[in-house]
C-alpha cells in the first residue's frame, strides 16, 4: 500500500513535482502515466528513498519514506531507471548480492533465486557473467534482484525501456503474476498502450502534478472520450510527449 | 555468524567489492606490476649508478689514459710527469706539409682521438726563461659521460705540473710558495657508507607511497564513479543498508587492495635487496623491517584511500575520476620532495604530517635507526585522524542526493 500526499520536490527553480497525491493499493497495478519530464521518476525516487521531498509525505505500508527509510527499503523492490548490473558477476551472483543485503542467505536464498529464474526464464544465462548481456537479459537480472526478498511493494521505473516485443510480453506477465500474488505494483511509463493494457488504476502526471486519476473506465467517463488516448490528451491538456 | 547483524550490509558489500575486483584484470595487473616494477625501478636505477661509478673508477685508476702528444720531444720533463700520473703518452706524427693545427682539430672533432696535447713550438725556450710556456689541449666538450673523465684528469695533471714548477721557481728565488697560495681548502667527508646509501634510499618512500595510491585507485573509482556510471548505485542505495555503511564498505575494499599492493611492493623490495648483487648498497631489509614498515605505515593506506574515494565520489564519470586521481597522486609526493631536499630528522614537528612521517619511518627503519615509538604513534594517530576526517566528508557526501548525479 502506497500513499502519497501533496508531495513536492524542487530542484532550484525547477518544480519537478509540485503537489502530487495518489494511492496505490495492494493486489492492484497502478500506472504513473505522463510525458517525459512530467515528474514520474522524481516521484518514484522519493518513494524509494533516494530523494527527500521538500514537503508533503509518502507512506509505504504506513511507514514514512523519510522517517523510516531503512524499514521502507526493506519492504520495497525497485527497478530503477536504466538499472545497471555488475558485469564481472554472474546473473545469479548479482541477484544473490541483493538478497544478502536483505539479510537472506543459504538455502532459502538459493531456492528463491531458482524460483525467480523460472519465473523470468533466465535459465540460459543465470550462471554466466553479465558482461555482454542483452538489454532484455539485463532487465531480467535487475528485476530478479528487485524481487529477491519478496517485497510487498514493487516500484518499476519505465521497466519496458529498451525491451523488444517478446521481452515486453514476458515482463507484462510477470507484473500480472505479482498482482495476483497480492503485491502492490506501481510502475511509470510514457507508453499509453502499456498502461492501458495492464493497470487497474492510472495516475496521469503532467507538469509535476496529477492531471487525472482513476480506473481506465473512470478516466474515459470523466473526460467524455471513448478512447483512452484521447482521454489522456485531454487530461494533460496537450499532445506533448505523447507516444 | 561471525558478525553482528547490524554490519551484515557492510560485510556483504565489502565481500562483493573484493570478489568483483579480483575478477578485474586492471586491478590484478596493477598489483602484479607493483611487485615487479617497484623493485625494477629501484634496483635498475641503483644498478645503473653503480655501473657508472665502477666504470669511472676503472677508467681513472686502473687503465692508463691514452694521450696523443704532438711535439713530445720538446718537453721531456712534462712527459715524465704525465707518465708518472698514469697517463700514457703517445707520440703523434703528422705530415709536415699540411696545416698542423687544422689536422689536429679534425682528428678530435671527428672522434678519432678523444683529445690531443700540442706542445707549442717555443715551449722549450719559454720554459728555460721561466716564462709561461704554452701547451694546447684539444678536446670535444660535446662528449658526455665517462669519456669526459679522461680529459679532466689530464687537465688536473697538467695544472699540478704547472703549480709544482711554479713553486720550485719561487723557492729558487728564495721565496715561499705560500705567497701564491693565499688559502688552503681542506675538505673532510665524514659520511659513513650507510648514510651514503640513505641518500639513494630516499627513493623508497616515493615508490611505496605511489604504489599505495595506485593499488587502491581502481577500486576507489570503480566503487564510486564507476558504480554510478554503471547505473547500479541507485539500486544499491535502495537496499536496507545505511549509506554510511555502504560508503565505509567501499572504502574498506579499496583499503584492502591498497594494503595488499603495499605489502607486495615491500616484499618485492626486500627480496631484491637480498638477491640483487649491488655492492655499493650495504642494506638489508629483513622480514622484521618489512613488518614494522607495513604496520606503522598502514594508517597512510587509509588516508590515501579515503582521499581517493572522496575525490572519485565528486566526479561524474570513470574518465573524469581517473584524470583527477592522477593529479591527486602528486599530493602525497610533495612532502616527500621536501624529505629528499631537507632530509629532516624525525621530530614532533614533522611526524604528524601524513606521507612525510611515513617517508621518515621507511628511511630510518631501512637504515636500521630506530625512531622513538611515541613519534611513530604520533604518525599513526595523526594519519588515522586525517583518514577519519576524509571518510567523514565522504560519508556526508553520500547522504546527499547529489551523489546520484
XYZ file of C-alpha atoms in Angstrom:
648
model
C 0.000 0.000 0.000
C 1.476 3.310 -1.092
C 0.020 6.649 -0.113
C 1.368 9.891 -1.489
C 0.068 13.196 -0.121
C 0.828 16.576 -1.638
C 4.407 15.670 -2.433
C 6.700 18.472 -3.604
C 10.274 18.356 -4.811
C 12.046 21.316 -6.384
C 15.484 21.401 -7.964
C 16.359 25.061 -7.744
C 13.614 26.800 -9.710
C 12.518 23.627 -11.460
C 9.401 22.206 -9.842
C 9.995 18.525 -10.570
C 6.900 17.537 -8.610
C 4.546 20.139 -7.299
C 1.884 18.604 -5.092
C 1.401 15.019 -6.200
C -1.179 12.919 -4.357
C -2.372 9.392 -5.123
C -2.539 5.976 -3.590
C -1.681 2.507 -4.868
C -3.443 -0.470 -3.278
C -2.247 -3.998 -2.669
C -3.259 -6.530 -5.299
C -3.540 -3.809 -7.886
C -1.360 -2.431 -10.635
C -1.080 1.322 -10.573
C 0.463 3.156 -13.505
C 2.079 6.552 -13.408
C 1.488 7.832 -16.905
C 2.838 11.054 -18.277
C 5.063 12.666 -20.857
C 8.812 12.808 -20.396
C 9.830 15.205 -17.654
C 6.381 15.163 -16.044
C 7.774 14.115 -12.658
C 7.191 10.343 -12.724
C 10.776 9.368 -11.985
C 11.163 12.004 -9.280
C 8.016 10.726 -7.570
C 9.366 7.178 -7.639
C 12.773 8.341 -6.423
C 11.157 9.929 -3.399
C 9.196 6.723 -2.811
C 12.262 4.516 -2.917
C 14.085 6.941 -0.583
C 16.736 8.185 -2.997
C 15.401 11.742 -2.697
C 13.911 13.548 0.259
C 10.764 15.528 -0.554
C 10.697 19.261 0.110
C 7.216 18.931 1.546
C 4.302 16.545 1.684
C 4.547 12.940 2.742
C 4.721 9.466 1.325
C 3.834 6.345 3.273
C 4.568 2.781 2.267
C 2.619 0.261 4.343
C 2.151 3.078 6.814
C 5.896 3.815 7.088
C 7.152 7.288 6.251
C 9.778 7.235 3.497
C 11.834 9.917 5.251
C 11.466 8.934 8.917
C 11.616 5.157 8.448
C 13.680 4.974 5.288
C 15.523 1.785 6.269
C 12.276 -0.085 7.036
C 10.740 1.259 3.838
C 13.682 -0.024 1.804
C 13.131 -3.487 3.268
C 9.537 -3.555 2.108
C 10.054 -2.357 -1.459
C 11.548 -3.885 -4.564
C 12.838 -1.340 -7.040
C 13.689 -1.407 -10.697
C 15.422 1.915 -11.220
C 15.590 3.761 -14.479
C 18.374 2.276 -16.621
C 19.202 -0.252 -13.909
C 22.817 -1.349 -14.116
C 24.110 -4.734 -13.062
C 27.641 -5.826 -12.195
C 29.359 -7.093 -15.317
C 32.005 -9.178 -13.589
C 29.421 -11.082 -11.536
C 27.201 -13.808 -12.927
C 23.463 -13.201 -13.123
C 22.996 -15.427 -10.076
C 25.679 -13.573 -8.115
C 24.046 -10.253 -8.961
C 20.739 -11.453 -7.548
C 22.372 -13.167 -4.582
C 24.225 -9.957 -3.635
C 20.971 -8.055 -3.198
C 19.372 -10.979 -1.399
C 22.232 -10.932 1.075
C 21.821 -7.195 1.542
C 18.278 -8.010 2.650
C 19.633 -10.470 5.178
C 18.860 -13.628 3.197
C 21.348 -16.465 2.977
C 21.956 -20.128 2.350
C 19.278 -22.495 1.114
C 16.428 -20.021 1.453
C 18.210 -17.563 -0.825
C 19.223 -20.144 -3.422
C 15.696 -21.565 -3.575
C 14.277 -18.082 -4.054
C 16.753 -17.336 -6.843
C 15.793 -20.592 -8.605
C 12.167 -19.594 -8.315
C 12.873 -16.236 -9.945
C 14.991 -17.863 -12.647
C 11.986 -19.999 -13.571
C 9.548 -17.132 -13.417
C 11.685 -14.805 -15.523
C 13.039 -17.559 -17.794
C 16.667 -16.866 -17.043
C 17.885 -20.484 -17.227
C 20.110 -19.893 -20.264
C 22.262 -17.206 -18.761
C 21.902 -17.356 -14.994
C 25.372 -18.821 -14.451
C 27.074 -16.568 -16.983
C 28.983 -13.399 -16.202
C 26.837 -10.422 -17.105
C 29.238 -8.735 -19.489
C 27.671 -8.698 -22.930
C 24.117 -9.406 -21.774
C 21.335 -8.056 -23.995
C 19.122 -5.285 -22.625
C 16.366 -7.846 -22.079
C 18.669 -10.128 -20.108
C 19.940 -7.210 -18.040
C 16.407 -6.111 -17.222
C 15.531 -9.634 -16.138
C 18.519 -9.731 -13.800
C 17.601 -6.309 -12.417
C 14.013 -7.422 -11.944
C 15.022 -10.654 -10.215
C 17.306 -8.580 -7.998
C 14.403 -6.270 -7.144
C 12.091 -9.163 -6.286
C 14.518 -11.478 -4.489
C 13.345 -10.543 -0.989
C 9.644 -10.903 -1.920
C 8.858 -7.240 -1.381
C 5.261 -6.344 -0.622
C 5.534 -3.265 -2.811
C 7.151 -3.223 -6.236
C 8.242 0.045 -7.876
C 9.239 -0.082 -11.526
C 10.589 2.971 -13.339
C 9.999 2.659 -17.086
C 10.504 -1.109 -16.967
C 9.895 -1.741 -20.663
C 12.507 0.758 -21.839
C 14.796 -0.851 -24.380
C 12.971 -4.178 -24.383
C 11.852 -5.939 -27.542
C 8.321 -7.206 -28.094
C 8.890 -10.650 -26.588
C 10.653 -9.314 -23.545
C 7.892 -6.750 -23.029
C 5.264 -9.506 -23.156
C 7.255 -11.511 -20.627
C 7.517 -8.537 -18.332
C 3.785 -7.905 -18.579
C 3.100 -11.462 -17.457
C 5.449 -11.063 -14.516
C 3.679 -7.889 -13.441
C 0.295 -9.606 -13.659
C 1.576 -12.508 -11.567
C 2.800 -10.071 -8.935
C -0.670 -8.553 -8.836
C -2.263 -11.964 -8.446
C 0.105 -12.695 -5.586
C -1.254 -9.652 -3.789
C 1.647 -7.265 -4.331
C 1.212 -3.559 -4.683
C 2.710 -2.745 -8.076
C 3.468 0.834 -9.068
C 5.128 1.492 -12.378
C 5.818 4.504 -14.510
C 5.597 4.703 -18.234
C 5.180 7.160 -21.025
C 3.698 4.462 -23.246
C -0.093 4.725 -23.182
C -0.913 1.303 -24.598
C 1.213 -0.423 -21.991
C -0.513 1.344 -19.128
C -3.942 0.777 -20.631
C -3.319 -2.936 -21.035
C -2.099 -3.540 -17.502
C -3.339 -1.073 -14.984
C -6.238 -1.183 -12.609
C -5.594 2.395 -11.697
C -3.982 5.106 -13.787
C -2.429 8.271 -12.401
C -1.796 10.781 -15.166
C 1.054 13.117 -14.258
C 1.844 16.342 -16.107
C 3.969 19.339 -15.109
C 4.674 17.837 -11.707
C 1.012 17.482 -10.811
C -1.666 14.825 -11.054
C -3.850 15.757 -14.025
C -6.324 12.941 -13.559
C -6.579 9.553 -11.942
C -8.826 6.557 -11.740
C -9.538 3.269 -13.500
C -9.344 3.290 -17.309
C -13.141 3.293 -17.474
C -13.478 6.075 -14.982
C -10.976 8.157 -16.923
C -12.868 7.646 -20.158
C -16.104 8.662 -18.461
C -14.630 11.692 -16.746
C -13.207 13.086 -19.959
C -16.208 12.094 -22.045
C -13.900 10.359 -24.509
C -14.488 6.823 -25.704
C -10.832 6.265 -26.431
C -8.260 6.279 -23.634
C -5.681 8.043 -25.732
C -7.984 10.982 -26.289
C -8.822 10.928 -22.621
C -5.115 11.138 -21.838
C -4.546 14.060 -24.203
C -7.496 15.876 -22.752
C -6.293 15.251 -19.223
C -2.813 16.653 -19.748
C -4.171 19.452 -21.906
C -1.835 18.983 -24.868
C -0.289 16.399 -27.122
C 3.239 16.970 -25.886
C 5.423 13.959 -25.341
C 2.693 11.523 -26.257
C 3.933 8.352 -27.848
C 27.504 -15.792 12.450
C 30.857 -14.168 12.872
C 29.486 -10.669 12.584
C 26.770 -8.672 14.139
C 23.632 -8.454 12.045
C 23.906 -4.686 12.152
C 27.004 -4.856 9.984
C 25.675 -7.505 7.614
C 25.294 -4.941 4.840
C 28.825 -3.677 5.399
C 30.349 -7.164 5.175
C 28.217 -8.143 2.195
C 29.254 -5.067 0.226
C 32.906 -5.392 1.247
C 32.995 -9.050 0.185
C 31.240 -8.327 -3.106
C 33.631 -5.483 -3.967
C 36.672 -7.639 -3.218
C 35.404 -10.558 -5.333
C 34.219 -8.244 -8.098
C 37.582 -6.508 -8.312
C 39.604 -9.693 -8.045
C 37.941 -10.509 -11.360
C 39.008 -7.179 -12.820
C 42.112 -7.540 -14.915
C 43.058 -3.916 -14.344
C 43.197 -4.338 -10.585
C 45.225 -7.515 -10.820
C 47.588 -6.096 -13.409
C 48.243 -3.117 -11.189
C 49.100 -5.369 -8.272
C 51.206 -7.695 -10.383
C 53.096 -4.806 -11.866
C 53.655 -3.260 -8.467
C 55.612 -6.235 -7.177
C 57.796 -6.334 -10.289
C 58.063 -2.747 -11.444
C 58.685 -1.292 -7.987
C 61.888 -3.241 -7.373
C 62.827 -2.999 -11.047
C 62.661 0.791 -10.993
C 64.527 0.976 -7.742
C 67.244 -1.501 -8.489
C 67.554 -0.699 -12.154
C 68.400 2.787 -11.021
C 70.828 1.647 -8.344
C 72.455 -0.813 -10.713
C 72.951 1.920 -13.273
C 74.533 4.230 -10.713
C 76.871 1.533 -9.534
C 77.845 0.569 -13.054
C 78.649 4.168 -13.874
C 80.639 4.634 -10.705
C 82.605 1.454 -11.367
C 83.401 2.432 -14.920
C 84.530 5.799 -13.697
C 86.851 4.271 -11.155
C 88.214 1.789 -13.666
C 88.880 4.488 -16.135
C 90.641 6.771 -13.703
C 92.681 4.345 -11.676
C 93.158 1.033 -13.433
C 93.631 1.819 -17.067
C 96.159 4.495 -18.102
C 94.661 7.347 -20.054
C 95.936 7.490 -23.582
C 97.128 10.945 -24.572
C 98.415 11.646 -28.069
C 101.065 14.376 -27.876
C 102.404 16.466 -30.709
C 105.932 17.658 -30.131
C 106.603 15.481 -27.086
C 110.334 15.775 -27.554
C 110.175 19.484 -26.747
C 109.030 18.781 -23.187
C 110.651 15.587 -21.855
C 110.103 16.553 -18.211
C 106.411 17.109 -18.710
C 106.183 13.755 -20.489
C 107.776 12.069 -17.496
C 105.328 13.799 -15.194
C 102.395 12.613 -17.285
C 103.711 9.054 -17.316
C 104.117 9.126 -13.526
C 100.475 10.156 -13.271
C 99.232 7.136 -15.170
C 98.874 8.883 -18.492
C 100.236 7.034 -21.461
C 101.921 9.445 -23.833
C 101.625 8.505 -27.471
C 103.809 10.407 -29.889
C 101.698 11.856 -32.674
C 103.265 12.243 -36.098
C 101.621 14.325 -38.761
C 102.662 15.181 -42.294
C 104.919 18.182 -42.016
C 103.423 19.693 -45.145
C 99.821 20.089 -44.022
C 98.383 22.679 -41.656
C 99.057 21.008 -38.335
C 96.528 22.910 -36.178
C 93.713 22.124 -38.539
C 94.741 18.490 -38.839
C 94.742 18.076 -35.053
C 91.348 19.737 -34.622
C 89.960 17.461 -37.278
C 91.273 14.343 -35.574
C 89.466 15.278 -32.367
C 86.278 16.666 -33.890
C 85.857 13.544 -35.974
C 86.254 11.467 -32.855
C 89.389 9.650 -33.990
C 91.174 10.857 -30.847
C 89.454 11.853 -27.604
C 91.992 14.620 -27.028
C 95.421 15.762 -28.174
C 98.109 17.685 -26.359
C 100.088 20.034 -28.537
C 103.360 21.357 -27.192
C 103.953 24.845 -28.562
C 106.966 25.353 -30.780
C 108.549 27.843 -28.365
C 107.758 25.743 -25.297
C 111.391 24.858 -24.545
C 112.676 28.431 -24.874
C 109.907 29.933 -22.798
C 110.296 27.244 -20.169
C 114.032 27.820 -19.852
C 113.476 31.558 -19.497
C 110.922 30.983 -16.754
C 108.197 32.415 -18.895
C 104.726 30.977 -19.338
C 105.133 28.186 -21.821
C 102.128 27.418 -23.989
C 100.584 23.994 -24.481
C 97.274 23.347 -26.194
C 94.877 20.656 -25.078
C 92.374 19.899 -27.802
C 89.144 18.156 -26.803
C 85.476 17.969 -27.747
C 83.268 19.313 -24.942
C 80.170 17.813 -26.509
C 81.403 14.389 -25.493
C 79.464 13.314 -22.443
C 79.545 10.560 -19.882
C 82.563 8.747 -18.588
C 84.767 9.655 -21.552
C 84.918 13.167 -20.177
C 86.762 11.949 -17.116
C 89.977 11.359 -19.099
C 90.027 14.972 -20.195
C 89.517 16.396 -16.727
C 92.197 14.101 -15.312
C 94.731 15.253 -17.907
C 93.748 18.836 -17.197
C 94.310 18.334 -13.480
C 97.673 16.638 -14.010
C 98.827 19.483 -16.234
C 97.667 22.057 -13.694
C 99.503 20.239 -10.934
C 102.678 20.193 -13.025
C 102.300 23.891 -13.633
C 101.887 24.692 -9.966
C 104.734 22.389 -8.919
C 107.130 24.057 -11.343
C 105.851 27.443 -10.199
C 106.603 26.559 -6.593
C 110.078 25.362 -7.478
C 110.764 28.610 -9.329
C 109.707 30.639 -6.297
C 111.850 28.542 -3.978
C 114.875 29.015 -6.246
C 114.405 32.763 -5.852
C 114.227 32.383 -2.102
C 110.511 32.976 -1.824
C 107.942 30.867 -0.062
C 105.461 29.171 -2.440
C 102.753 30.104 0.081
C 102.802 33.612 -1.365
C 100.798 32.432 -4.326
C 98.521 30.244 -2.190
C 96.568 32.648 -0.020
C 94.219 29.983 1.281
C 94.273 26.277 1.614
C 90.998 24.371 1.276
C 90.676 21.257 3.368
C 87.701 19.047 2.658
C 86.660 16.267 5.010
C 83.859 13.845 4.122
C 82.589 12.194 7.263
C 79.690 10.304 5.676
C 79.541 6.619 6.521
C 78.737 4.026 3.922
C 75.235 3.577 5.362
C 74.468 7.261 5.305
C 75.526 7.466 1.698
C 73.110 4.626 0.980
C 70.324 6.543 2.622
C 70.665 9.266 0.056
C 69.719 6.739 -2.564
C 67.091 5.256 -0.286
C 65.036 8.460 -0.318
C 63.601 6.889 -3.454
C 61.914 4.197 -1.411
C 59.151 6.359 0.135
C 58.228 7.703 -3.312
C 57.831 4.251 -4.741
C 55.933 2.935 -1.765
C 53.560 5.898 -1.464
C 52.840 5.890 -5.182
C 52.090 2.169 -5.209
C 49.832 2.516 -2.159
C 47.827 5.027 -4.190
C 47.939 3.019 -7.425
C 46.887 -0.159 -5.639
C 43.642 1.389 -4.437
C 42.983 3.699 -7.342
C 40.889 1.389 -9.497
C 38.658 0.394 -6.621
C 38.239 3.965 -5.492
C 36.944 4.781 -8.952
C 35.091 1.554 -9.672
C 33.132 1.553 -6.433
C 32.057 5.194 -6.720
C 32.095 6.976 -10.071
C 32.174 3.611 -11.853
C 29.160 2.311 -9.966
C 27.219 5.466 -10.733
C 28.145 5.349 -14.414
C 27.139 1.701 -14.470
C 23.693 2.630 -13.128
C 23.976 0.287 -10.157
C 24.468 2.927 -7.470
C 20.804 3.817 -7.277
C 19.617 0.212 -6.867
C 22.293 -0.252 -4.217
C 21.120 2.824 -2.325
C 17.574 1.423 -2.217
C 18.756 -1.565 -0.210
C 18.143 -1.578 3.540
C 21.724 -0.631 4.350
C 22.782 2.683 5.852
C 24.578 4.887 3.385
C 27.404 5.354 5.850
C 27.894 1.577 5.885
C 27.839 1.439 2.082
C 30.497 4.162 1.961
C 32.651 2.542 4.630
C 32.426 -0.854 2.935
C 33.620 0.636 -0.344
C 36.397 2.463 1.457
C 37.448 -0.744 3.197
C 37.512 -2.705 -0.048
C 39.736 -0.004 -1.527
C 41.988 -0.181 1.527
C 42.242 -3.975 1.251
C 43.674 -3.754 -2.266
C 45.833 -0.768 -1.441
C 47.316 -2.516 1.611
C 47.860 -5.698 -0.377
C 49.765 -3.789 -3.055
C 51.767 -2.038 -0.338
C 52.762 -5.372 1.182
C 53.653 -6.851 -2.216
C 55.894 -3.902 -3.074
C 57.607 -4.131 0.315
C 58.238 -7.839 -0.064
C 59.441 -7.305 -3.620
C 61.884 -4.647 -2.494
C 63.085 -6.715 0.452
C 63.740 -9.735 -1.770
C 65.564 -7.564 -4.269
C 67.788 -6.103 -1.576
C 68.664 -9.633 -0.615
C 69.259 -11.199 -4.009
C 70.237 -8.384 -6.327
C 74.011 -8.046 -6.165
C 74.666 -4.362 -5.819
C 77.939 -3.947 -3.986
C 77.633 -0.299 -3.090
C 74.402 -0.916 -1.191
C 75.036 -2.432 2.193
C 71.425 -2.511 3.324
C 69.376 -5.464 4.376
C 65.615 -5.423 4.673
C 64.574 -8.440 6.706
C 61.058 -9.591 7.476
C 61.061 -7.696 10.781
C 61.742 -4.431 8.971
C 59.045 -5.212 6.396
C 56.580 -5.849 9.218
C 57.494 -2.664 11.089
C 57.187 -0.545 7.952
C 53.939 -2.210 6.913
C 52.227 -1.847 10.267
C 53.422 1.641 11.106
C 52.584 2.960 7.627
C 49.217 1.197 7.393
C 47.310 4.316 8.565
C 48.555 6.091 5.460
C 46.741 3.474 3.367
C 43.500 4.737 4.916
C 44.432 8.371 4.286
C 45.205 7.628 0.641
C 42.069 5.529 0.110
C 39.747 7.980 1.855
C 41.210 10.808 -0.210
C 40.808 8.889 -3.468
C 37.280 7.672 -2.692
C 36.258 11.190 -1.701
C 37.616 12.736 -4.889
C 36.193 9.952 -7.056
C 32.770 10.410 -5.422
C 32.732 14.019 -6.557
C 33.367 13.195 -10.186
C 30.719 12.395 -12.750
C 32.342 9.631 -14.731
C 35.037 6.987 -14.696
C 37.258 9.026 -17.005
C 36.865 12.208 -15.004
C 37.730 10.320 -11.837
C 40.811 8.853 -13.483
C 42.187 12.207 -14.526
C 41.521 13.766 -11.117
C 43.109 10.901 -9.236
C 46.160 11.136 -11.462
C 46.653 14.627 -10.103
C 45.796 13.617 -6.549
C 48.693 11.173 -6.671
C 51.005 14.179 -6.693
C 49.705 15.469 -3.349
C 51.377 12.923 -1.074
C 54.603 13.043 -3.063
C 55.087 16.753 -2.317
C 56.050 16.208 1.341
C 58.451 13.544 0.077
C 60.184 16.082 -2.160
C 60.762 18.098 0.985
C 62.067 14.955 2.625
C 64.511 14.450 -0.232
C 65.773 18.020 -0.176
C 65.855 18.883 3.518
C 66.315 15.387 4.962
C 64.835 16.382 8.328
C 65.292 14.334 11.482
C 62.074 12.758 12.804
C 60.536 15.127 15.354
C 57.176 16.169 16.759
C 57.016 18.985 14.228
C 57.127 16.709 11.192
C 55.916 13.291 12.343
C 52.254 14.374 12.305
C 52.334 15.021 8.559
C 50.909 12.102 6.565
C 53.251 10.827 3.863
C 56.220 12.815 5.234
C 56.149 10.874 8.505
C 55.739 7.558 6.680
C 58.654 8.523 4.445
C 60.792 9.113 7.523
C 59.693 5.828 9.081
C 60.587 3.948 5.897
C 64.009 5.538 5.534
C 65.014 5.323 9.177
C 63.803 1.741 9.513
C 65.726 0.597 6.462
C 68.820 2.392 7.689
C 68.414 0.476 10.906
C 67.941 3.584 13.003
C 65.010 3.228 15.344
C 62.532 6.074 15.638
C 61.205 6.746 19.127
C 57.926 4.881 19.473
C 55.965 7.961 20.618
C 56.876 9.564 17.295
C 55.641 6.520 15.388
C 52.465 6.584 17.469
C 52.065 10.268 16.596
C 52.401 9.491 12.907
C 49.866 6.655 13.084
C 47.341 8.581 15.161
C 47.573 11.708 13.084
C 47.181 9.763 9.835
C 44.206 7.872 11.248
C 42.683 11.202 12.221
C 43.186 12.568 8.708
C 41.657 9.373 7.304
C 38.671 9.641 9.651
C 38.118 13.247 8.655
C 38.241 12.468 4.931
C 35.942 9.464 5.416
C 33.503 11.613 7.363
C 33.330 14.104 4.495
C 32.848 11.241 2.032
C 30.030 9.774 4.151
C 28.367 13.189 4.349
C 28.622 13.397 0.583
C 26.909 10.030 0.248
C 23.979 11.206 2.385
C 23.397 13.885 -0.198
C 21.058 13.330 -3.140
C 23.643 14.810 -5.454
C 25.601 11.563 -5.211
C 23.137 10.093 -7.720
C 24.350 12.661 -10.232
